[in-house]
Amino acid sequence: MCGISGILLHRRQALNDPETALSNMTQRLAHRGPDGSGHYCEPPIYLGHRRLSIIDLVDGEQPMTGESGAVLTFNGEIYNYLETRTSLEARGRHFKTSSDTEVLLQALETDGETCLEALNGMFAFAYWSPHQNTLFIARDRLGKKPLYYYDSSGFFAFASELKALLEIPEVAADLEIDPRSISDFLSLGYILQPKSIYRNIHQLEPGHVARIQPGQAGLRSHAYWSAHGAFLEDKLSTGSKTQEDFINLIDDAVRLRLRADVPVATFLSGGIDSAAVLASACKLPGTPPNALCMGFGAESFDESKNAAMTASYLNAPFERLEHCTKHSISQQMLHDMFDEPFADTSILPMSELTESASGKFKVALSGDGADEILAGYPTYRADRYYSTYCRVPGAIQRASRWLADQTLRPSYKKISFDYKLRQFLASHGLSREKAHYWWRVIFSEEEKRRLMSDDLWQSLDGYSPFDVFQGHFDRVEGAGFLDRSLYVDTMTWLLSDILVKVDRTGMAHGLEIRSPFLDHRLVSFCARLPEKMKMEGRRQKVILRQSFAASLPRKVLRGPKRGFNAPTCGFSRSSLSPEAVGKMFNASTFIDPEKEDTTFKGFSLSILDFWMKMAKPSEHAERIWNGN
């Protein structure tokens, strides 16, 4: 795992000092690659790299130059690099290293863009071909690895994280907050890709490639893969052959992701997703990987007992990492990790988990992605209940909401019943698509209108984050509603929240996190599963539970979805430094810092306020934001 950066000049004098800018960009990504750095500077192209050594610890330095003179800077892993190398060798290619970087470089030299079809991995890379005078950039199918870019008439620049682009003075002087991103954040707690917080900095979309040539500004990208097509294909059968194929795909995805020249661990919660990953790993020859779990004092958040039970059942080494109440995360650390407003509270335990794990390991496997491909979230049950609830007379719906508001006392347990019921009853009158979106909403459009200045609200020009959700719903029109919702969540919540959190917290501590459930073969396979093999009645992840019935403890197989989070009341008192607590809670009028009720709405507003103070964005942003 690494950090990449680069500049392509459209005009020779477009940047005052491109080599210094590249050096600063690359150094800004040092946390992503603490094991080495490299630069390639041959105008008009400037490429930078920071390395976290995982495969071929000695000879995998980058940027790497091929026999043709082409140059590659690459962030990620090609899991099937051994098979790809064998195929290339059969076609007459010879290798100097044992790295997956050289495999990717030679595949690009041999087959160009079409080589992406055969790759299994998570990656973002830039490939310069001097013979074609072209820069070729690409991102993995599901967007596990980030790639930000800035495109102007004078130059094109890219980097693994937004902060690196701001090291170019000409970029830093040309920043303006995107009001649509503020709207996204207030509604959802994150910014929907391919946007960034700034108008003129974007992300390459997942499964996309682009070619840029000097003097030709204006990025034109196209998709080489998309998840939506599989949802519209004929469904698989419900027989034993489908279940057998499913198990084989998971086992192979885990096998490939255990490849490394450094120690590998697995993250293990009390649920079935990470347990299934560990169970597949334990089938392979050799000692099972260490299973790591973060423990919490609050019982509704702690999953370490179930995790220890799973590890014992599978005869795998287990370590409970204690949540440290004295652990302090500064404002600067949060801002350095995320660059943009990001209000998922699970960044706090995730940061602590990755920091603890990185002391012994460089790679960890996780269960991320299973909920989106196999219908694991309780919101999918809410979608089904809602189709019945819509037929209840409006007067009864309104009375039920009033009664709940008057009688239900707030609970601070994880995914509490009162929270779910209030959110459900507040969905009165919405379409099924909008109700699915509503389950994740923090501030409604009406609430945002009251928060935003007139300038900011008018600059949205009618934009709502739901427009993005609706666009994804429309793309899989014709599929069942559950499948449509799974695709939407993959392209929104998974892409712009879960994978961002995993990448940034892992890379902040030099830890690579791999997700077997996001193997593109498995994602496409699950899209073609009949809906009842994913959810039937109250049962969710049906095929996963059936497939591992003989491999895991019954309590884990039957356990409900819990998610990974920490008690927010504990967070407000101890997980942030005192300075951060004071600034965050004083910034918002929605919460009282003396109470345990650190509501997510208050968290969202305070994070935005503190980010603006830390990032010091343009005066335009300060003028249009009046959240206090």
PDB file of N, CA and C in Angstrom, residues 178-192 197 341-343 437-438 440-445 447-453 456-457 460 463 465 590 600-609 612 624-627:
ATOM      1  N   ASP A 178     -17.459  23.634  -2.475  1.00  0.00           N
ATOM      2  CA  ASP A 178     -18.599  23.205  -3.279  1.00  0.00           C
ATOM      3  C   ASP A 178     -19.824  23.137  -2.363  1.00  0.00           C
ATOM      4  N   PRO A 179     -20.811  23.988  -2.561  1.00  0.00           N
ATOM      5  CA  PRO A 179     -21.981  23.977  -1.667  1.00  0.00           C
ATOM      6  C   PRO A 179     -22.736  22.653  -1.696  1.00  0.00           C
ATOM      7  N   ARG A 180     -22.667  21.931  -2.817  1.00  0.00           N
ATOM      8  CA  ARG A 180     -23.332  20.622  -2.871  1.00  0.00           C
ATOM      9  C   ARG A 180     -22.693  19.651  -1.885  1.00  0.00           C
ATOM     10  N   SER A 181     -21.386  19.786  -1.679  1.00  0.00           N
ATOM     11  CA  SER A 181     -20.699  18.916  -0.727  1.00  0.00           C
ATOM     12  C   SER A 181     -21.127  19.228   0.701  1.00  0.00           C
ATOM     13  N   ILE A 182     -21.341  20.511   1.007  1.00  0.00           N
ATOM     14  CA  ILE A 182     -21.873  20.877   2.325  1.00  0.00           C
ATOM     15  C   ILE A 182     -23.249  20.256   2.519  1.00  0.00           C
ATOM     16  N   SER A 183     -24.056  20.297   1.476  1.00  0.00           N
ATOM     17  CA  SER A 183     -25.389  19.694   1.548  1.00  0.00           C
ATOM     18  C   SER A 183     -25.300  18.194   1.777  1.00  0.00           C
ATOM     19  N   ASP A 184     -24.407  17.524   1.043  1.00  0.00           N
ATOM     20  CA  ASP A 184     -24.186  16.082   1.242  1.00  0.00           C
ATOM     21  C   ASP A 184     -23.833  15.793   2.686  1.00  0.00           C
ATOM     22  N   PHE A 185     -22.880  16.563   3.196  1.00  0.00           N
ATOM     23  CA  PHE A 185     -22.374  16.297   4.540  1.00  0.00           C
ATOM     24  C   PHE A 185     -23.456  16.468   5.596  1.00  0.00           C
ATOM     25  N   LEU A 186     -24.239  17.531   5.499  1.00  0.00           N
ATOM     26  CA  LEU A 186     -25.284  17.755   6.498  1.00  0.00           C
ATOM     27  C   LEU A 186     -26.377  16.695   6.411  1.00  0.00           C
ATOM     28  N   SER A 187     -26.635  16.191   5.224  1.00  0.00           N
ATOM     29  CA  SER A 187     -27.652  15.154   5.071  1.00  0.00           C
ATOM     30  C   SER A 187     -27.157  13.792   5.523  1.00  0.00           C
ATOM     31  N   LEU A 188     -25.885  13.469   5.205  1.00  0.00           N
ATOM     32  CA  LEU A 188     -25.417  12.096   5.332  1.00  0.00           C
ATOM     33  C   LEU A 188     -24.227  11.903   6.257  1.00  0.00           C
ATOM     34  N   GLY A 189     -23.488  12.983   6.536  1.00  0.00           N
ATOM     35  CA  GLY A 189     -22.283  12.844   7.341  1.00  0.00           C
ATOM     36  C   GLY A 189     -21.045  12.563   6.515  1.00  0.00           C
ATOM     37  N   TYR A 190     -21.182  12.523   5.202  1.00  0.00           N
ATOM     38  CA  TYR A 190     -20.047  12.329   4.303  1.00  0.00           C
ATOM     39  C   TYR A 190     -20.370  12.990   2.971  1.00  0.00           C
ATOM     40  N   ILE A 191     -19.374  13.074   2.084  1.00  0.00           N
ATOM     41  CA  ILE A 191     -19.539  13.729   0.789  1.00  0.00           C
ATOM     42  C   ILE A 191     -19.605  12.670  -0.301  1.00  0.00           C
ATOM     43  N   LEU A 192     -20.611  12.753  -1.128  1.00  0.00           N
ATOM     44  CA  LEU A 192     -20.819  11.758  -2.175  1.00  0.00           C
ATOM     45  C   LEU A 192     -19.793  11.928  -3.295  1.00  0.00           C
ATOM     46  N   ILE A 197     -14.783  18.331  -1.232  1.00  0.00           N
ATOM     47  CA  ILE A 197     -15.279  19.539  -0.577  1.00  0.00           C
ATOM     48  C   ILE A 197     -15.050  20.770  -1.456  1.00  0.00           C
ATOM     49  N   PRO A 341     -14.818  17.240   5.698  1.00  0.00           N
ATOM     50  CA  PRO A 341     -15.768  16.896   6.760  1.00  0.00           C
ATOM     51  C   PRO A 341     -16.211  15.441   6.649  1.00  0.00           C
ATOM     52  N   PHE A 342     -16.184  14.726   7.782  1.00  0.00           N
ATOM     53  CA  PHE A 342     -16.524  13.299   7.797  1.00  0.00           C
ATOM     54  C   PHE A 342     -17.014  12.963   9.195  1.00  0.00           C
ATOM     55  N   ALA A 343     -18.282  12.580   9.332  1.00  0.00           N
ATOM     56  CA  ALA A 343     -18.904  12.491  10.652  1.00  0.00           C
ATOM     57  C   ALA A 343     -19.289  11.087  11.078  1.00  0.00           C
ATOM     58  N   TYR A 437     -33.490   6.274   1.418  1.00  0.00           N
ATOM     59  CA  TYR A 437     -32.529   7.363   1.638  1.00  0.00           C
ATOM     60  C   TYR A 437     -32.717   7.958   3.035  1.00  0.00           C
ATOM     61  N   TRP A 438     -33.961   8.089   3.455  1.00  0.00           N
ATOM     62  CA  TRP A 438     -34.285   8.740   4.716  1.00  0.00           C
ATOM     63  C   TRP A 438     -33.692   8.006   5.921  1.00  0.00           C
ATOM     64  N   ARG A 440     -30.917   7.033   6.426  1.00  0.00           N
ATOM     65  CA  ARG A 440     -29.545   7.488   6.698  1.00  0.00           C
ATOM     66  C   ARG A 440     -29.427   9.006   6.866  1.00  0.00           C
ATOM     67  N   VAL A 441     -30.530   9.725   6.772  1.00  0.00           N
ATOM     68  CA  VAL A 441     -30.477  11.193   6.809  1.00  0.00           C
ATOM     69  C   VAL A 441     -30.227  11.717   8.219  1.00  0.00           C
ATOM     70  N   ILE A 442     -29.343  12.715   8.309  1.00  0.00           N
ATOM     71  CA  ILE A 442     -29.079  13.405   9.571  1.00  0.00           C
ATOM     72  C   ILE A 442     -29.944  14.663   9.639  1.00  0.00           C
ATOM     73  N   PHE A 443     -29.717  15.604   8.728  1.00  0.00           N
ATOM     74  CA  PHE A 443     -30.536  16.803   8.631  1.00  0.00           C
ATOM     75  C   PHE A 443     -31.450  16.691   7.410  1.00  0.00           C
ATOM     76  N   SER A 444     -32.731  16.930   7.603  1.00  0.00           N
ATOM     77  CA  SER A 444     -33.671  16.954   6.494  1.00  0.00           C
ATOM     78  C   SER A 444     -33.441  18.209   5.655  1.00  0.00           C
ATOM     79  N   GLU A 445     -34.076  18.265   4.485  1.00  0.00           N
ATOM     80  CA  GLU A 445     -33.933  19.461   3.648  1.00  0.00           C
ATOM     81  C   GLU A 445     -34.485  20.694   4.366  1.00  0.00           C
ATOM     82  N   GLU A 447     -34.552  21.187   7.635  1.00  0.00           N
ATOM     83  CA  GLU A 447     -33.601  21.576   8.675  1.00  0.00           C
ATOM     84  C   GLU A 447     -32.374  22.257   8.066  1.00  0.00           C
ATOM     85  N   LYS A 448     -31.921  21.751   6.935  1.00  0.00           N
ATOM     86  CA  LYS A 448     -30.767  22.376   6.284  1.00  0.00           C
ATOM     87  C   LYS A 448     -31.095  23.795   5.836  1.00  0.00           C
ATOM     88  N   ARG A 449     -32.290  23.980   5.362  1.00  0.00           N
ATOM     89  CA  ARG A 449     -32.690  25.324   4.921  1.00  0.00           C
ATOM     90  C   ARG A 449     -32.608  26.310   6.074  1.00  0.00           C
ATOM     91  N   ARG A 450     -32.957  25.885   7.277  1.00  0.00           N
ATOM     92  CA  ARG A 450     -32.891  26.769   8.431  1.00  0.00           C
ATOM     93  C   ARG A 450     -31.451  27.018   8.859  1.00  0.00           C
ATOM     94  N   LEU A 451     -30.568  26.060   8.598  1.00  0.00           N
ATOM     95  CA  LEU A 451     -29.164  26.194   8.994  1.00  0.00           C
ATOM     96  C   LEU A 451     -28.359  27.042   8.026  1.00  0.00           C
ATOM     97  N   MET A 452     -28.664  26.944   6.743  1.00  0.00           N
ATOM     98  CA  MET A 452     -27.822  27.560   5.720  1.00  0.00           C
ATOM     99  C   MET A 452     -28.163  29.030   5.516  1.00  0.00           C
ATOM    100  N   SER A 453     -27.150  29.782   5.137  1.00  0.00           N
ATOM    101  CA  SER A 453     -27.390  31.168   4.743  1.00  0.00           C
ATOM    102  C   SER A 453     -28.164  31.186   3.432  1.00  0.00           C
ATOM    103  N   LEU A 456     -25.858  30.360   0.448  1.00  0.00           N
ATOM    104  CA  LEU A 456     -25.530  28.944   0.289  1.00  0.00           C
ATOM    105  C   LEU A 456     -26.721  28.170  -0.251  1.00  0.00           C
ATOM    106  N   TRP A 457     -27.891  28.417   0.301  1.00  0.00           N
ATOM    107  CA  TRP A 457     -29.079  27.679  -0.132  1.00  0.00           C
ATOM    108  C   TRP A 457     -29.381  27.947  -1.606  1.00  0.00           C
ATOM    109  N   LEU A 460     -27.195  26.167  -4.223  1.00  0.00           N
ATOM    110  CA  LEU A 460     -27.459  24.748  -4.481  1.00  0.00           C
ATOM    111  C   LEU A 460     -28.311  24.547  -5.721  1.00  0.00           C
ATOM    112  N   TYR A 463     -30.338  21.461  -5.768  1.00  0.00           N
ATOM    113  CA  TYR A 463     -29.663  20.176  -5.575  1.00  0.00           C
ATOM    114  C   TYR A 463     -30.008  19.567  -4.227  1.00  0.00           C
ATOM    115  N   PRO A 465     -28.907  15.731  -2.071  1.00  0.00           N
ATOM    116  CA  PRO A 465     -28.160  14.472  -2.165  1.00  0.00           C
ATOM    117  C   PRO A 465     -29.026  13.314  -2.647  1.00  0.00           C
ATOM    118  N   PHE A 590     -26.655  22.623  19.119  1.00  0.00           N
ATOM    119  CA  PHE A 590     -27.580  21.498  19.125  1.00  0.00           C
ATOM    120  C   PHE A 590     -27.342  20.545  20.285  1.00  0.00           C
ATOM    121  N   PHE A 600     -25.995  12.705  17.021  1.00  0.00           N
ATOM    122  CA  PHE A 600     -25.260  12.676  15.755  1.00  0.00           C
ATOM    123  C   PHE A 600     -25.401  13.993  15.016  1.00  0.00           C
ATOM    124  N   LYS A 601     -26.534  14.667  15.186  1.00  0.00           N
ATOM    125  CA  LYS A 601     -26.685  15.967  14.523  1.00  0.00           C
ATOM    126  C   LYS A 601     -25.690  16.970  15.086  1.00  0.00           C
ATOM    127  N   GLY A 602     -25.535  16.972  16.393  1.00  0.00           N
ATOM    128  CA  GLY A 602     -24.556  17.864  16.976  1.00  0.00           C
ATOM    129  C   GLY A 602     -23.150  17.510  16.541  1.00  0.00           C
ATOM    130  N   PHE A 603     -22.855  16.218  16.470  1.00  0.00           N
ATOM    131  CA  PHE A 603     -21.534  15.768  16.023  1.00  0.00           C
ATOM    132  C   PHE A 603     -21.271  16.252  14.602  1.00  0.00           C
ATOM    133  N   SER A 604     -22.300  16.153  13.757  1.00  0.00           N
ATOM    134  CA  SER A 604     -22.136  16.548  12.359  1.00  0.00           C
ATOM    135  C   SER A 604     -21.809  18.028  12.231  1.00  0.00           C
ATOM    136  N   LEU A 605     -22.571  18.861  12.918  1.00  0.00           N
ATOM    137  CA  LEU A 605     -22.338  20.298  12.823  1.00  0.00           C
ATOM    138  C   LEU A 605     -20.993  20.701  13.401  1.00  0.00           C
ATOM    139  N   SER A 606     -20.622  20.108  14.526  1.00  0.00           N
ATOM    140  CA  SER A 606     -19.378  20.509  15.159  1.00  0.00           C
ATOM    141  C   SER A 606     -18.178  20.075  14.338  1.00  0.00           C
ATOM    142  N   ILE A 607     -18.256  18.902  13.718  1.00  0.00           N
ATOM    143  CA  ILE A 607     -17.165  18.456  12.844  1.00  0.00           C
ATOM    144  C   ILE A 607     -17.005  19.431  11.678  1.00  0.00           C
ATOM    145  N   LEU A 608     -18.103  19.859  11.082  1.00  0.00           N
ATOM    146  CA  LEU A 608     -18.013  20.795   9.962  1.00  0.00           C
ATOM    147  C   LEU A 608     -17.397  22.117  10.412  1.00  0.00           C
ATOM    148  N   ASP A 609     -17.829  22.583  11.564  1.00  0.00           N
ATOM    149  CA  ASP A 609     -17.315  23.856  12.067  1.00  0.00           C
ATOM    150  C   ASP A 609     -15.813  23.764  12.360  1.00  0.00           C
ATOM    151  N   MET A 612     -13.682  23.604   9.149  1.00  0.00           N
ATOM    152  CA  MET A 612     -13.497  24.895   8.499  1.00  0.00           C
ATOM    153  C   MET A 612     -12.454  25.739   9.220  1.00  0.00           C
ATOM    154  N   ILE A 624     -20.715  32.078   3.401  1.00  0.00           N
ATOM    155  CA  ILE A 624     -21.986  31.410   3.148  1.00  0.00           C
ATOM    156  C   ILE A 624     -22.388  30.459   4.268  1.00  0.00           C
ATOM    157  N   TRP A 625     -21.456  30.154   5.175  1.00  0.00           N
ATOM    158  CA  TRP A 625     -21.807  29.227   6.255  1.00  0.00           C
ATOM    159  C   TRP A 625     -22.106  29.993   7.537  1.00  0.00           C
ATOM    160  N   ASN A 626     -23.320  29.817   8.056  1.00  0.00           N
ATOM    161  CA  ASN A 626     -23.637  30.465   9.331  1.00  0.00           C
ATOM    162  C   ASN A 626     -24.321  29.455  10.239  1.00  0.00           C
ATOM    163  N   GLY A 627     -23.693  28.323  10.407  1.00  0.00           N
ATOM    164  CA  GLY A 627     -24.289  27.202  11.130  1.00  0.00           C
ATOM    165  C   GLY A 627     -24.553  27.467  12.595  1.00  0.00           C
TER     166      GLY A 627
END
